[in-house]
Tab-separated table of C-alpha atoms in Angstrom:
chain	number	residue	atom	x	y	z
V	1	UNK	CA	55.051	-33.498	56.850
V	2	UNK	CA	51.769	-31.859	57.588
V	3	UNK	CA	52.246	-32.913	61.700
V	4	UNK	CA	55.744	-30.682	61.210
V	5	UNK	CA	54.348	-27.444	59.458
V	6	UNK	CA	51.605	-27.866	62.755
V	7	UNK	CA	54.598	-28.569	65.221
V	8	UNK	CA	56.418	-25.221	63.476
V	9	UNK	CA	52.820	-23.580	63.829
V	10	UNK	CA	52.185	-24.121	67.462
V	11	UNK	CA	55.798	-23.764	68.471
V	12	UNK	CA	55.624	-20.257	67.188
V	13	UNK	CA	52.393	-19.191	68.699
V	14	UNK	CA	53.690	-20.628	71.752
V	15	UNK	CA	56.387	-18.000	71.572
V	16	UNK	CA	54.808	-15.132	70.585
V	17	UNK	CA	52.187	-15.965	73.512
V	18	UNK	CA	55.430	-16.322	75.820
V	19	UNK	CA	56.584	-12.899	74.788
V	20	UNK	CA	53.247	-11.050	75.287
V	21	UNK	CA	52.504	-12.606	78.351
V	22	UNK	CA	56.162	-11.740	79.533
V	23	UNK	CA	55.880	-8.203	78.141
V	24	UNK	CA	52.246	-7.376	79.645
V	25	UNK	CA	53.470	-8.529	83.391
V	26	UNK	CA	56.644	-6.451	82.663
V	27	UNK	CA	54.306	-3.343	82.200
V	28	UNK	CA	52.576	-3.711	85.394
V	29	UNK	CA	52.731	-0.713	87.930
V	30	UNK	CA	55.770	-1.224	90.439
V	31	UNK	CA	54.572	0.175	92.925
V	32	UNK	CA	51.991	-2.414	94.638
V	33	UNK	CA	54.912	-5.160	93.257
V	34	UNK	CA	57.751	-3.447	95.278
V	35	UNK	CA	55.400	-2.634	98.066
V	36	UNK	CA	54.224	-6.567	98.475
V	37	UNK	CA	58.260	-7.831	97.792
V	38	UNK	CA	59.830	-5.067	100.613
V	39	UNK	CA	56.844	-6.382	102.968
V	40	UNK	CA	57.768	-9.995	102.304
V	41	UNK	CA	61.156	-9.096	103.303
V	42	UNK	CA	60.437	-7.848	106.691
V	43	UNK	CA	58.195	-10.761	107.698
V	44	UNK	CA	60.574	-13.588	106.483
V	45	UNK	CA	64.023	-12.030	106.348
V	46	UNK	CA	65.794	-14.803	109.219
V	47	UNK	CA	64.013	-17.788	106.919
V	48	UNK	CA	66.865	-20.038	106.002
V	49	UNK	CA	68.550	-20.045	102.952
V	50	UNK	CA	68.179	-24.151	102.805
V	51	UNK	CA	64.556	-24.400	105.301
V	52	UNK	CA	64.193	-27.918	106.674
V	53	UNK	CA	60.522	-27.097	108.205
V	54	UNK	CA	59.405	-30.607	108.722
V	55	UNK	CA	61.952	-33.920	107.849
V	56	UNK	CA	65.903	-32.741	108.762
V	57	UNK	CA	67.140	-34.202	105.598
V	58	UNK	CA	68.420	-32.462	102.042
V	59	UNK	CA	65.881	-33.944	100.167
V	60	UNK	CA	63.283	-32.438	102.250
V	61	UNK	CA	64.634	-28.792	102.029
V	62	UNK	CA	62.867	-25.757	100.338
V	63	UNK	CA	65.737	-23.748	98.089
V	64	UNK	CA	64.924	-20.102	98.832
V	65	UNK	CA	67.460	-18.178	97.901
V	66	UNK	CA	66.403	-19.629	94.481
V	67	UNK	CA	62.572	-18.248	95.013
V	68	UNK	CA	64.521	-15.044	96.510
V	69	UNK	CA	66.470	-14.838	93.694
V	70	UNK	CA	62.958	-14.898	91.611
V	71	UNK	CA	61.340	-12.196	93.469
V	72	UNK	CA	64.955	-10.156	93.198
V	73	UNK	CA	63.916	-10.275	89.216
V	74	UNK	CA	60.358	-9.317	89.688
V	75	UNK	CA	61.687	-6.573	92.104
V	76	UNK	CA	63.870	-5.257	88.882
V	77	UNK	CA	61.601	-5.725	86.612
V	78	UNK	CA	60.896	-1.847	84.857
V	79	UNK	CA	58.031	-1.393	82.684
V	80	UNK	CA	59.586	1.760	80.697
V	81	UNK	CA	62.218	-1.402	79.072
V	82	UNK	CA	60.055	-3.858	79.284
V	83	UNK	CA	61.483	-6.022	76.358
V	84	UNK	CA	64.444	-5.486	77.937
V	85	UNK	CA	63.572	-6.907	81.308
V	86	UNK	CA	61.578	-9.863	79.913
V	87	UNK	CA	64.272	-11.017	77.585
V	88	UNK	CA	67.104	-10.759	80.059
V	89	UNK	CA	66.259	-10.634	83.606
V	90	UNK	CA	68.618	-8.648	85.925
V	91	UNK	CA	68.420	-7.861	88.960
V	92	UNK	CA	71.259	-6.368	92.049
V	93	UNK	CA	73.590	-8.777	94.054
V	94	UNK	CA	75.952	-8.412	96.597
V	95	UNK	CA	78.915	-10.501	96.982
V	96	UNK	CA	79.905	-13.034	99.773
V	97	UNK	CA	77.298	-15.615	100.642
V	98	UNK	CA	74.658	-15.810	103.465
V	99	UNK	CA	72.462	-17.171	106.128
V	100	UNK	CA	69.831	-15.472	105.308
V	101	UNK	CA	67.558	-16.284	101.643
V	102	UNK	CA	66.808	-12.445	101.083
V	103	UNK	CA	70.573	-11.139	101.944
V	104	UNK	CA	70.761	-10.525	97.831
V	105	UNK	CA	67.164	-8.909	97.886
V	106	UNK	CA	67.628	-6.542	100.521
V	107	UNK	CA	70.833	-5.353	98.907
V	108	UNK	CA	68.436	-4.587	95.786
V	109	UNK	CA	65.838	-2.575	98.041
V	110	UNK	CA	68.844	-0.422	99.143
V	111	UNK	CA	70.448	-0.082	95.549
V	112	UNK	CA	66.695	0.026	93.219
V	113	UNK	CA	67.591	3.387	91.720
V	114	UNK	CA	71.284	2.242	90.550
V	115	UNK	CA	71.388	-0.079	87.736
V	116	UNK	CA	71.233	-3.755	88.156
V	117	UNK	CA	74.536	-5.414	88.221
V	118	UNK	CA	73.535	-9.583	87.482
V	119	UNK	CA	71.863	-10.918	84.288
V	120	UNK	CA	70.483	-14.345	84.969
V	121	UNK	CA	68.023	-16.149	83.006
V	122	UNK	CA	66.754	-19.731	84.427
V	123	UNK	CA	64.088	-22.886	83.841
V	124	UNK	CA	62.029	-20.120	86.091
V	125	UNK	CA	62.253	-16.909	84.447
V	126	UNK	CA	58.349	-17.948	82.481
V	127	UNK	CA	56.833	-18.384	85.878
V	128	UNK	CA	58.561	-14.878	86.995
V	129	UNK	CA	56.166	-13.384	85.016
V	130	UNK	CA	53.064	-15.023	86.722
V	131	UNK	CA	54.217	-14.526	89.654
V	132	UNK	CA	54.490	-10.504	89.431
V	133	UNK	CA	50.684	-10.488	88.623
V	134	UNK	CA	50.666	-12.160	92.038
V	135	UNK	CA	52.991	-9.992	93.805
V	136	UNK	CA	50.425	-7.132	92.556
V	137	UNK	CA	48.102	-8.592	94.826
V	138	UNK	CA	49.811	-9.533	97.561
V	139	UNK	CA	52.703	-10.613	99.517
V	140	UNK	CA	54.703	-14.108	100.022
V	141	UNK	CA	52.195	-15.426	102.351
V	142	UNK	CA	49.912	-14.618	100.089
V	143	UNK	CA	51.514	-16.094	96.979
V	144	UNK	CA	52.649	-19.536	99.077
V	145	UNK	CA	48.812	-19.727	100.225
V	146	UNK	CA	47.715	-19.719	96.439
V	147	UNK	CA	50.423	-22.147	95.515
V	148	UNK	CA	49.247	-24.244	98.030
V	149	UNK	CA	45.557	-24.176	97.043
V	150	UNK	CA	46.336	-24.483	93.336
V	151	UNK	CA	48.732	-27.872	94.034
V	152	UNK	CA	45.922	-29.103	95.354
V	153	UNK	CA	43.543	-28.515	93.291
V	154	UNK	CA	45.164	-30.527	90.339
V	155	UNK	CA	46.425	-32.880	92.572
V	156	UNK	CA	43.102	-33.874	93.989
V	157	UNK	CA	41.628	-33.417	90.526
V	158	UNK	CA	44.742	-36.049	89.073
V	159	UNK	CA	43.451	-38.409	91.757
V	160	UNK	CA	39.993	-38.331	90.694
V	161	UNK	CA	40.725	-38.738	86.992
V	162	UNK	CA	42.290	-41.494	87.437
V	163	UNK	CA	40.675	-43.146	90.071
V	164	UNK	CA	37.796	-43.620	87.491
V	165	UNK	CA	40.111	-45.646	84.944
V	166	UNK	CA	42.479	-47.574	86.778
V	167	UNK	CA	41.853	-49.878	90.147
V	168	UNK	CA	41.619	-48.312	93.802
V	169	UNK	CA	44.731	-50.302	94.516
V	170	UNK	CA	46.264	-48.851	92.187
V	171	UNK	CA	45.181	-45.083	92.827
V	172	UNK	CA	46.618	-45.771	96.785
V	173	UNK	CA	49.820	-46.500	95.002
V	174	UNK	CA	49.805	-43.536	92.857
V	175	UNK	CA	48.450	-41.376	96.103
V	176	UNK	CA	51.807	-42.952	98.172
V	177	UNK	CA	53.843	-42.036	95.188
V	178	UNK	CA	52.986	-38.096	95.643
V	179	UNK	CA	54.147	-38.106	99.066
V	180	UNK	CA	57.540	-39.403	98.228
V	181	UNK	CA	57.951	-36.794	96.111
V	182	UNK	CA	57.992	-34.437	98.973
V	183	UNK	CA	54.247	-32.876	97.987
V	184	UNK	CA	54.822	-31.149	101.621
V	185	UNK	CA	57.472	-28.888	100.639
V	186	UNK	CA	56.351	-28.203	96.709
V	187	UNK	CA	54.142	-25.752	97.472
V	188	UNK	CA	56.440	-23.795	100.037
V	189	UNK	CA	58.642	-23.263	97.323
V	190	UNK	CA	58.197	-20.704	94.114
V	191	UNK	CA	60.737	-22.584	91.928
V	192	UNK	CA	58.840	-25.712	92.709
V	193	UNK	CA	54.917	-25.162	92.362
V	194	UNK	CA	55.050	-24.510	88.157
V	195	UNK	CA	56.862	-27.637	87.584
V	196	UNK	CA	54.479	-29.220	89.913
V	197	UNK	CA	51.480	-27.615	88.584
V	198	UNK	CA	52.230	-28.366	84.863
V	199	UNK	CA	53.337	-31.611	85.534
V	200	UNK	CA	50.098	-32.651	86.797
V	201	UNK	CA	48.057	-31.152	84.560
V	202	UNK	CA	49.606	-32.619	81.631
V	203	UNK	CA	48.867	-36.349	83.214
V	204	UNK	CA	45.571	-35.205	83.511
V	205	UNK	CA	45.045	-34.227	80.046
V	206	UNK	CA	46.675	-37.349	78.873
V	207	UNK	CA	44.495	-39.324	80.922
V	208	UNK	CA	41.602	-37.776	79.236
V	209	UNK	CA	43.340	-38.622	75.602
V	210	UNK	CA	43.623	-41.707	76.302
V	211	UNK	CA	41.764	-44.182	74.217
V	212	UNK	CA	43.128	-47.510	75.559
V	213	UNK	CA	43.084	-46.854	79.718
V	214	UNK	CA	44.520	-50.369	80.618
V	215	UNK	CA	48.061	-49.033	78.136
């Protein structure tokens, strides 16, 4: 019973923190955020929707369509209606397909004075709040570098922590496994990076709390 009460308390606190963080993110001044996203579109307009930078195979491609959809929502957040945009992500979408990831975002730039015509919430909805803080100070190039830095730090941290509780052969196998999950694609993606970081931080936390390391 005590565990159930604790779970309910933690769950409610996390929900309140999520709403608070999202609302604060939506309240950020739009000027710098819009400026950096517009600059990003100018730099990366010809970037393919599903970029394959190294290995020409679908399993090794990034999902720029979703990344620019995330940027589209961030671009359209309104500090005048923070709760509305925090709960229901909205943006401008244009009919038809496109060869470039920024196709729909470009449509948003051109129609920013009109009401959004598209609503869509997914598992990456929460990460848009964090990215809004980053786009307030830098463009997509800077955000990708910060993602690379964050991914590298947690990956090195996990390998270091993991190496203290298992044999070197097991640690090397783990590092090899990291290669096979296409680590180099992760930090280039706004969508993939938060999932990767949360997973590795969770692993570090689990290792720190384990009493029986062999198990």
